[in-house]
Amino acid sequence: MLPTARACAYTLPHVAETGGVGNQPPPLSGFDPLACDPALADAVHREGAGDALPTLASLAEVVGSAEARAHARLADTHPPVLRTHDRYGRRVDDVELHPSWHWLMDTSVGWGLHATPWVAPAGSGAHVARAAGFYLMNQLENGHCCPISMTYAAVPALRHDAELAERFEPGLRAQHYDPGPGTPDGKAGLLAGMSMTEVQGGSDLPAVATRAERAADGTYRVTGRKWFTSAPCSDLFLTLALAPDGPTCIVMPRVLPDGNRNGMHLLRLKDKLGNRANASAEVEYTGAVGWRLGEEGRGIATVLTMVTMTRLDCVLGSAGLIRIALSEAAHHVAYRSAFGARLADAPLMQAVVADLALESEAATALGLRLAGAVDREERELLRLALPAAKYLVCKRAPTVVAEALECLGGDGYVEDSGLPRLYREAPLNSIQAGSGNVTALDVLRAITREPGSAEAVLAEIDEAAGMDAWFDRGVQELRTELRGREERRARRLAEMLALCLQGSLLLRYAPDDVASAFVSSRFLPDGPWRTAGTLPAEAHTETLLERVTPVR
Ligand SMILES: Cc1cc2nc3c(=O)[nH]c(=O)nc-3n(C[C@H](O)[C@H](O)[C@H](O)COP(=O)(O)OP(=O)(O)OC[C@H]3O[C@@H](n4cnc5c(N)ncnc54)[C@H](O)[C@@H]3O)c2cc1C
């Protein structure tokens, strides 16, 4: 017999009976992520996109809104579901995505954070404006930023073939989010993915085993398995496969021009640590039809054009993640008290958050400087500065997020706070698009094979020569390291390069309090950065904290 209502003795306690909620901050929503980030606004100006600031302010309003933050949480807590077959047993190879995922995609595509800047003339600031927007959007939700980034990065790679570029660029650039399968020529907006990593090796691209056979009509038939292919519902995939003349890049549509689905089967979705809103699939190609991009046998160089651009977004994405973690920490300590005083007034807490703020200032300045270099087509500088920055900024993100999480005490460790999502996300950018070691080895390769790249980076660093003794000493150490070029020291070299670039930018453009605290703590002889909150006594931690606290 079911219990009657009367038989059920338990009643919900009234909140007052358990005590009210005191000493807790208001939710960090309705805040302005641009107003509390002068480093971003300054960098946008400096890099030639000052005109975009009003538009960025409107985007920032969206990013900081309660509605957007709810969508970010929902997209993450309702991960994608794979549907391999329909009820009749037919293959559909589809992924069901939560409405909040579509809201996020629609927003980012609508704001043109994907491929739109590629149509603007060099030096117009379009890439800088887009970079700032992408950085803001990474403060909201990182999973959906993956297809946004891949679509951005696909355009320069597609330009290896004028015909393919002409055919697909307009769709990739369109500010129209058009999910669902359809022929790429007929859709209002396109998304692009990349499909390179195989089970036997991701970094080791020459070991590719997926095969591409030339067909009589000039297309290729691709057969094999890929271990990772994110955003598998994209419209086009740049895929690496072994053709008769060697590794070759093939552009594969999800739906063929005749409306049939391509031979691309989704085997399963990865159960990932973070980035959970985004689907990452294992894929099997069964004679999938595609078009060659670039020369046969030169596919690695072709796909690396795309990878290089995603590296910029790894830097911007990690800078965004660092910044939102900092905002969460600064916001919490502004409202929470312990031992009768606000945490934000406790000297040791100030030292911790100020240290995180320095990391954020440096990551933001460097990310936007690189976007400016893309805008102005500073190829030599990018060749070396990009992998070095990717190495350092992405490595810093987990440390910064972990410290920010701790600023919230036990609440930071609880899902409701949103910090665990940031913590799970934080290691990813250092793994994808070239893991730490691989990126550091790329730094070494750039220095060895393209000496102009080292000259360009040193010229940029030297712009701040003589401004600070700590910094000058660090640059001297970098020059020694550059001469050594030992493989086992490649991480140190990458780190020093990025650190010197950050130091140079902050010394020239940041307020004195920021620059001096950064160089005096990051260029110490006994290591670049100890635990957070160990800034030298002269650092003006209170001012630093005030500068970055979110405005509601
Ligand atoms: C969430 C997520 C999404 C992804 N999405 C995609 C996608 O959409 N498309 C795609 O193609 N791939 C994707 N990847 C795969 C990713 O790019 C690879 O995981 C990455 O490139 C590393 O390759 P791997 O996993 O095979 O590791 P390995 O190549 O096996 O490397 C393992 C470790 O060895 C190190 N290492 C490798 N070579 C050397 C060396 N010579 N010296 C010293 N150390 C070395 C690496 O740095 C790494 O730490 C995704 C991965 C993740 C986690």
XYZ file of C-alpha atoms and ligand atoms in Angstrom:
605
model
C 0.000 0.000 0.000
C 1.243 3.487 -0.830
C 1.796 5.728 2.198
C -0.800 8.459 2.572
C 0.245 12.072 2.846
C -0.606 11.975 6.548
C 1.598 8.954 7.160
C 4.579 10.855 5.831
C 5.940 12.661 8.878
C 8.845 14.462 7.202
C 8.280 18.073 6.147
C 10.777 20.342 4.431
C 12.480 22.626 6.958
C 11.933 26.343 6.464
C 15.178 28.146 5.641
C 14.870 30.209 8.808
C 14.912 27.038 10.882
C 18.305 26.040 9.537
C 19.684 29.540 9.802
C 19.851 32.189 7.067
C 22.682 32.414 4.566
C 25.163 35.044 5.594
C 28.651 36.078 4.584
C 28.187 34.737 1.052
C 28.827 36.878 -2.047
C 26.036 37.588 -4.514
C 26.280 35.489 -7.680
C 28.800 36.800 -10.174
C 26.246 37.552 -12.850
C 25.352 40.795 -14.488
C 28.999 41.795 -14.222
C 31.006 43.524 -16.891
C 34.061 41.487 -17.945
C 35.407 44.375 -20.009
C 35.099 47.090 -17.365
C 37.174 45.085 -14.869
C 39.792 44.245 -17.479
C 41.695 47.416 -18.404
C 44.501 45.214 -19.742
C 42.123 43.977 -22.446
C 40.801 47.381 -23.454
C 44.354 48.816 -23.570
C 45.593 45.925 -25.692
C 42.657 46.226 -28.111
C 43.514 49.918 -28.579
C 47.218 49.290 -28.903
C 46.799 46.537 -31.464
C 44.647 48.678 -33.722
C 41.066 47.680 -32.924
C 39.991 50.564 -30.672
C 36.968 51.159 -32.902
C 35.643 47.736 -31.927
C 35.452 48.567 -28.200
C 31.772 49.620 -28.211
C 30.864 46.333 -29.926
C 33.040 44.415 -27.487
C 31.288 46.203 -24.625
C 27.952 44.854 -25.894
C 29.398 41.357 -26.175
C 30.850 41.689 -22.675
C 27.371 42.517 -21.410
C 26.122 39.249 -22.883
C 29.060 37.244 -21.488
C 28.535 38.596 -17.963
C 24.764 38.142 -17.988
C 22.927 35.667 -15.796
C 21.245 34.181 -18.876
C 24.516 33.458 -20.670
C 26.106 32.002 -17.551
C 23.115 29.711 -17.107
C 23.486 28.491 -20.705
C 27.173 27.780 -20.101
C 26.366 25.681 -17.041
C 23.543 23.830 -18.770
C 25.575 23.027 -21.881
C 28.274 21.566 -19.646
C 25.974 19.553 -17.407
C 23.978 18.129 -20.371
C 26.761 16.704 -22.500
C 26.222 15.597 -26.099
C 24.634 12.214 -26.780
C 25.656 10.045 -29.726
C 22.928 8.567 -31.930
C 24.517 6.107 -34.311
C 21.253 4.681 -35.742
C 17.624 5.685 -36.009
C 14.775 3.551 -34.686
C 14.673 1.569 -37.969
C 18.316 0.630 -37.772
C 19.567 3.113 -40.355
C 22.849 4.857 -39.634
C 22.395 8.502 -38.716
C 25.748 9.264 -37.048
C 24.311 12.211 -35.258
C 24.980 13.936 -31.963
C 22.176 15.380 -29.884
C 23.219 18.682 -28.393
C 21.490 20.627 -25.633
C 19.608 23.813 -26.597
C 22.101 25.774 -24.493
C 24.904 24.516 -26.755
C 23.002 25.895 -29.740
C 22.454 29.175 -27.880
C 26.200 29.498 -27.303
C 27.053 28.627 -30.896
C 24.416 30.962 -32.259
C 25.800 33.756 -30.083
C 29.457 33.272 -31.054
C 28.699 32.859 -34.758
C 26.278 35.790 -34.619
C 29.030 37.990 -33.158
C 31.408 36.835 -35.891
C 33.934 35.147 -33.599
C 34.571 32.438 -36.182
C 35.892 33.132 -39.670
C 34.678 36.679 -40.329
C 38.032 38.567 -39.991
C 39.572 36.789 -42.951
C 37.778 39.028 -45.397
C 39.141 42.233 -43.826
C 42.305 43.860 -45.234
C 45.616 43.297 -43.410
C 46.159 45.748 -40.567
C 42.471 46.596 -40.186
C 42.334 45.306 -36.613
C 39.690 42.687 -37.495
C 41.686 39.778 -36.054
C 42.352 41.752 -32.863
C 38.671 42.560 -32.378
C 37.789 38.941 -33.000
C 40.537 37.781 -30.606
C 39.163 40.019 -27.856
C 35.669 38.650 -28.456
C 36.946 35.078 -28.436
C 38.809 35.756 -25.177
C 35.579 37.105 -23.653
C 33.581 34.120 -24.890
C 36.134 31.771 -23.330
C 35.223 33.375 -20.032
C 31.745 32.029 -20.579
C 32.073 28.494 -21.985
C 35.073 26.804 -23.535
C 33.555 23.740 -25.227
C 31.722 25.606 -27.949
C 34.815 27.740 -28.552
C 36.399 24.615 -30.104
C 34.331 24.587 -33.340
C 34.461 28.390 -33.404
C 38.254 28.188 -33.310
C 38.520 25.379 -35.862
C 36.304 27.281 -38.288
C 38.511 30.364 -37.877
C 41.632 28.290 -38.415
C 40.310 26.395 -41.440
C 40.152 29.460 -43.686
C 43.897 30.118 -44.166
C 44.391 26.383 -44.707
C 41.622 26.241 -47.313
C 43.420 28.985 -49.211
C 45.979 26.383 -50.275
C 43.402 25.719 -53.016
C 41.768 28.752 -54.617
C 38.799 26.760 -55.916
C 37.950 25.159 -52.573
C 38.423 28.497 -50.815
C 36.099 30.238 -53.233
C 33.535 27.506 -52.799
C 33.491 27.243 -49.001
C 34.829 30.481 -47.550
C 31.586 32.443 -47.895
C 29.744 29.779 -45.898
C 32.475 29.616 -43.254
C 32.493 33.383 -42.888
C 28.708 33.777 -42.801
C 27.389 35.030 -39.453
C 24.658 32.447 -39.546
C 24.605 29.371 -37.330
C 23.004 26.605 -39.332
C 23.222 23.317 -37.393
C 22.113 20.003 -38.768
C 23.297 18.015 -41.752
C 23.072 19.568 -45.216
C 25.126 19.899 -48.371
C 27.815 22.507 -47.703
C 26.974 24.319 -50.926
C 23.386 24.793 -49.790
C 23.758 25.819 -46.154
C 23.481 29.350 -44.807
C 26.537 28.931 -42.591
C 29.288 26.339 -42.290
C 31.507 24.992 -39.527
C 34.819 23.216 -40.021
C 36.596 20.575 -37.947
C 39.925 18.785 -38.124
C 40.490 15.077 -38.141
C 44.131 14.161 -37.730
C 44.810 12.296 -34.494
C 44.915 8.502 -34.817
C 45.129 5.866 -32.148
C 48.824 5.121 -32.760
C 49.871 8.767 -32.646
C 48.579 12.304 -32.494
C 51.764 14.366 -32.339
C 53.482 11.966 -34.718
C 51.558 13.016 -37.819
C 53.920 11.263 -40.303
C 52.697 7.975 -38.765
C 49.229 8.537 -40.294
C 47.648 5.238 -41.371
C 44.256 6.364 -42.747
C 44.464 5.932 -46.505
C 43.388 8.210 -49.351
C 42.937 6.680 -52.812
C 42.698 8.830 -55.908
C 39.470 8.281 -57.852
C 39.095 8.716 -61.606
C 37.033 11.906 -61.143
C 39.852 13.626 -59.200
C 38.250 13.174 -55.767
C 39.735 10.926 -53.075
C 38.271 8.002 -51.111
C 39.354 7.988 -47.475
C 39.402 4.836 -45.354
C 40.584 4.494 -41.771
C 39.997 5.493 -38.170
C 40.565 8.719 -36.289
C 40.960 8.663 -32.535
C 39.842 12.253 -31.958
C 37.589 14.440 -34.082
C 35.892 17.181 -32.119
C 32.648 18.861 -33.143
C 31.850 15.879 -35.395
C 28.642 17.523 -36.617
C 30.637 20.160 -38.477
C 30.089 20.528 -42.215
C 33.681 20.114 -43.424
C 36.698 18.316 -41.999
C 40.320 18.840 -42.863
C 41.576 15.294 -42.641
C 45.065 13.896 -42.865
C 45.382 10.674 -44.854
C 48.109 8.703 -46.589
C 47.865 9.075 -50.396
C 50.237 7.382 -52.881
C 52.691 10.325 -52.672
C 52.546 10.631 -48.868
C 50.466 12.322 -46.167
C 47.842 14.504 -47.805
C 45.186 16.880 -46.565
C 41.682 16.001 -47.709
C 38.637 18.223 -47.255
C 35.694 15.999 -46.452
C 32.095 17.155 -46.300
C 29.759 15.567 -43.782
C 27.055 15.531 -46.474
C 27.935 14.962 -50.114
C 26.910 17.420 -52.838
C 24.181 14.948 -53.940
C 22.624 15.129 -50.470
C 23.792 11.682 -49.293
C 25.731 11.343 -46.073
C 29.465 10.804 -46.540
C 31.100 7.565 -45.351
C 31.921 9.003 -41.948
C 30.735 6.972 -38.999
C 30.848 8.132 -35.399
C 31.972 5.180 -33.280
C 31.742 6.734 -29.841
C 32.126 10.008 -27.980
C 35.000 10.545 -25.584
C 34.132 10.715 -21.905
C 36.386 13.707 -21.241
C 37.715 15.354 -18.104
C 36.447 18.759 -19.203
C 35.246 20.509 -22.345
C 32.143 18.432 -21.792
C 29.660 20.529 -23.741
C 31.612 19.779 -26.902
C 31.475 16.352 -28.543
C 34.802 14.699 -29.400
C 34.311 11.556 -31.439
C 36.164 8.504 -32.613
C 35.443 8.306 -36.299
C 35.635 5.641 -38.981
C 35.932 6.647 -42.613
C 34.629 4.024 -45.022
C 35.601 5.261 -48.469
C 34.532 8.807 -47.549
C 34.690 11.205 -50.475
C 36.886 14.283 -50.260
C 38.848 16.857 -52.211
C 42.611 17.208 -51.995
C 43.827 20.404 -50.353
C 47.376 21.386 -51.311
C 49.842 19.021 -52.891
C 49.789 15.289 -52.398
C 52.526 14.392 -49.904
C 52.511 17.932 -48.409
C 49.480 17.333 -46.216
C 51.254 17.847 -42.904
C 52.362 21.347 -43.888
C 48.818 22.066 -45.093
C 47.075 20.942 -41.892
C 49.704 22.737 -39.825
C 48.418 26.007 -41.313
C 45.177 25.225 -39.519
C 46.886 23.956 -36.357
C 48.956 27.154 -36.138
C 45.838 29.295 -36.065
C 44.218 27.103 -33.426
C 47.358 27.685 -31.348
C 46.543 31.377 -31.264
C 43.128 30.449 -29.927
C 44.686 28.136 -27.331
C 46.587 31.178 -26.007
C 43.479 33.380 -26.086
C 41.318 30.601 -24.649
C 43.675 29.990 -21.733
C 44.027 33.743 -21.175
C 40.216 33.934 -21.022
C 40.091 31.026 -18.598
C 42.739 32.644 -16.389
C 40.780 35.889 -16.478
C 37.411 34.390 -15.463
C 39.062 32.380 -12.679
C 40.619 35.629 -11.456
C 37.244 37.407 -11.636
C 35.597 34.655 -9.609
C 38.334 34.883 -6.971
C 38.408 38.689 -6.831
C 34.609 38.797 -6.605
C 34.484 36.238 -3.805
C 37.111 37.913 -1.637
C 35.429 41.287 -2.131
C 32.352 39.991 -0.275
C 33.518 37.225 2.008
C 34.811 37.990 5.485
C 36.914 35.920 7.852
C 38.140 36.784 11.318
C 36.118 39.988 11.233
C 37.571 41.466 8.044
C 36.902 41.257 4.318
C 39.179 38.719 2.669
C 40.024 41.357 0.075
C 41.570 43.405 2.885
C 43.642 40.543 4.274
C 47.242 41.232 3.161
C 47.985 37.607 2.340
C 44.817 37.164 0.272
C 45.645 40.396 -1.536
C 49.053 38.988 -2.351
C 47.505 35.807 -3.800
C 44.875 37.477 -5.978
C 47.308 40.184 -7.096
C 49.695 37.456 -8.218
C 46.923 35.833 -10.275
C 46.097 39.272 -11.681
C 49.691 39.630 -12.900
C 49.445 36.302 -14.680
C 46.212 37.413 -16.284
C 47.611 40.792 -17.388
C 50.618 39.079 -18.969
C 48.546 36.392 -20.729
C 46.081 38.955 -22.092
C 48.769 41.348 -23.332
C 50.633 38.529 -25.079
C 47.514 36.957 -26.622
C 46.362 40.259 -28.067
C 49.883 41.104 -29.285
C 49.846 37.836 -31.248
C 46.416 38.628 -32.675
C 47.858 41.992 -33.764
C 50.705 40.118 -35.445
C 48.177 37.974 -37.351
C 46.382 41.144 -38.359
C 49.563 42.802 -39.607
C 50.885 39.547 -41.090
C 54.080 39.559 -38.997
C 54.969 36.049 -40.090
C 58.494 35.778 -38.673
C 57.461 36.951 -35.237
C 54.500 34.571 -35.193
C 56.585 31.585 -36.245
C 58.391 31.647 -32.903
C 56.239 33.740 -30.579
C 53.117 31.653 -31.181
C 54.424 28.245 -30.029
C 56.348 29.889 -27.163
C 53.216 31.719 -25.967
C 51.095 28.610 -26.404
C 53.554 26.699 -24.279
C 53.649 29.141 -21.368
C 50.131 30.587 -21.202
C 48.440 27.170 -21.517
C 50.774 25.713 -18.882
C 49.926 28.539 -16.484
C 46.150 28.077 -16.740
C 45.757 25.009 -14.456
C 47.919 26.581 -11.744
C 46.037 29.864 -11.833
C 42.629 28.173 -11.858
C 43.602 25.924 -8.931
C 44.677 28.952 -6.875
C 41.562 30.913 -7.821
C 39.439 27.934 -6.791
C 41.140 27.892 -3.416
C 40.302 31.571 -2.894
C 36.679 30.424 -2.614
C 37.626 27.924 0.079
C 35.424 24.806 0.178
C 32.820 26.457 -2.045
C 35.375 26.553 -4.851
C 35.581 22.772 -4.765
C 31.819 22.419 -5.138
C 30.221 22.251 -8.592
C 27.698 25.010 -7.826
C 30.502 27.563 -7.772
C 31.404 26.832 -11.401
C 35.105 26.645 -10.496
C 35.365 22.850 -10.941
C 34.305 23.303 -14.586
C 37.144 25.779 -15.110
C 39.550 23.456 -13.307
C 38.634 20.496 -15.537
C 38.972 22.646 -18.609
C 42.312 24.179 -17.712
C 44.788 21.473 -18.891
C 43.226 21.008 -22.334
C 44.802 23.824 -24.314
C 48.222 22.598 -23.340
C 47.426 19.156 -24.785
C 45.645 19.902 -28.031
C 47.190 21.514 -31.106
C 50.623 20.347 -29.935
C 51.199 19.128 -26.375
C 53.721 20.916 -24.139
C 56.820 19.028 -25.257
C 55.820 19.054 -28.906
C 55.224 22.809 -28.798
C 58.547 23.391 -27.031
C 60.311 21.279 -29.683
C 58.597 23.408 -32.322
C 60.143 26.483 -30.689
C 63.544 24.857 -31.089
C 62.784 23.959 -34.715
C 61.767 27.545 -35.506
C 65.001 28.917 -34.036
C 67.143 26.406 -35.904
C 65.432 26.488 -39.276
C 64.125 30.045 -39.422
C 66.666 32.341 -37.757
C 64.610 35.370 -38.819
C 61.953 34.308 -36.318
C 64.381 34.624 -33.376
C 65.541 38.018 -34.654
C 61.939 39.248 -34.879
C 61.105 38.078 -31.350
C 64.322 39.480 -29.863
C 63.664 42.828 -31.569
C 60.251 42.924 -29.907
C 61.690 41.954 -26.509
C 64.480 44.533 -26.831
C 61.930 47.329 -27.139
C 61.954 47.262 -23.324
C 65.727 46.914 -22.907
C 67.121 49.053 -20.106
C 63.729 49.616 -18.454
C 64.304 47.196 -15.590
C 67.340 45.351 -14.232
C 65.435 42.122 -13.458
C 64.104 42.032 -16.977
C 67.493 42.779 -18.566
C 69.013 39.928 -16.597
C 66.262 37.595 -17.814
C 66.829 38.592 -21.426
C 70.541 37.914 -21.012
C 69.687 34.434 -19.759
C 67.391 33.948 -22.753
C 70.176 34.860 -25.160
C 72.446 32.252 -23.548
C 69.682 29.677 -23.814
C 69.128 30.559 -27.475
C 72.754 29.752 -28.242
C 72.560 26.369 -26.469
C 69.520 24.955 -28.327
C 69.534 21.712 -26.394
C 66.500 19.499 -26.922
C 66.176 18.640 -23.242
C 66.077 22.354 -22.403
C 63.438 23.215 -25.008
C 60.762 23.829 -22.357
C 63.000 26.284 -20.573
C 63.691 28.070 -23.829
C 59.992 28.290 -24.735
C 59.166 29.541 -21.260
C 61.922 32.173 -21.264
C 60.905 33.447 -24.686
C 57.265 33.856 -23.699
C 58.169 35.346 -20.336
C 60.495 37.906 -21.930
C 57.777 38.841 -24.429
C 55.319 39.298 -21.575
C 57.832 41.301 -19.561
C 58.594 43.521 -22.524
C 54.902 44.210 -23.182
C 54.081 44.947 -19.539
C 57.113 47.205 -19.041
C 56.162 49.260 -22.065
C 52.404 49.405 -21.713
C 51.110 48.342 -18.284
C 50.887 50.613 -15.237
C 54.110 50.680 -13.186
C 52.567 48.679 -10.345
C 51.746 45.837 -12.704
C 54.995 45.854 -14.651
C 57.334 46.121 -11.674
C 55.542 43.406 -9.671
C 55.617 41.127 -12.730
C 59.280 41.472 -13.626
C 60.493 41.407 -10.029
C 58.629 38.132 -9.389
C 58.912 36.318 -12.752
C 62.578 36.959 -13.452
C 63.953 35.707 -10.162
C 67.237 33.803 -10.453
C 65.816 30.785 -8.603
C 62.908 30.190 -10.954
C 60.345 32.036 -12.995
C 57.385 31.714 -10.648
C 57.021 30.168 -7.236
C 53.633 29.535 -5.620
C 51.072 32.311 -5.966
C 51.135 35.036 -3.334
C 54.905 35.185 -2.962
C 55.353 38.604 -4.548
C 58.179 40.820 -3.332
C 57.434 43.160 -0.421
C 57.339 46.277 -2.641
C 54.442 44.984 -4.773
C 51.306 47.165 -4.475
C 48.923 44.275 -4.079
C 45.935 46.332 -3.008
C 46.057 48.465 -6.150
C 46.494 45.397 -8.316
C 43.465 43.746 -6.780
C 41.328 46.859 -7.155
C 42.206 47.013 -10.844
C 40.755 43.592 -11.645
C 37.757 43.213 -9.327
C 34.556 42.634 -11.334
C 32.113 45.510 -11.570
C 28.471 44.584 -11.086
C 39.432 17.247 -25.795
C 40.292 16.930 -26.964
C 39.862 17.268 -28.229
C 40.630 16.939 -29.335
N 40.154 17.243 -30.584
C 40.857 16.858 -31.662
C 40.364 17.108 -32.982
O 39.303 17.707 -33.167
N 41.081 16.661 -34.028
C 42.267 16.025 -33.877
O 42.870 15.663 -34.864
N 42.773 15.784 -32.642
C 42.101 16.189 -31.535
N 42.590 15.938 -30.284
C 43.820 15.188 -30.147
C 45.016 16.022 -29.729
O 45.363 16.934 -30.741
C 46.129 15.036 -29.391
O 45.718 14.333 -28.230
C 47.458 15.719 -29.160
O 47.935 16.247 -30.364
C 48.508 14.736 -28.591
O 48.566 13.577 -29.339
P 48.454 12.146 -28.637
O 47.253 12.164 -27.771
O 48.535 11.079 -29.642
O 49.711 12.072 -27.681
P 51.256 11.627 -28.095
O 51.518 12.182 -29.427
O 51.298 10.163 -27.909
O 52.028 12.343 -26.984
C 52.066 11.885 -25.625
C 53.014 12.767 -24.836
O 54.325 12.650 -25.384
C 54.860 13.930 -25.667
N 55.738 13.811 -26.835
C 55.410 13.459 -28.103
N 56.499 13.462 -28.882
C 57.556 13.798 -28.100
C 58.963 13.958 -28.315
N 59.499 13.783 -29.518
N 59.741 14.324 -27.272
C 59.215 14.520 -26.043
N 57.898 14.377 -25.777
C 57.078 14.020 -26.794
C 53.647 14.838 -25.900
O 53.943 16.196 -25.614
C 52.657 14.252 -24.903
O 52.866 14.820 -23.636
C 41.861 16.269 -29.170
C 42.306 15.959 -27.883
C 41.542 16.271 -26.794
C 42.029 15.900 -25.422
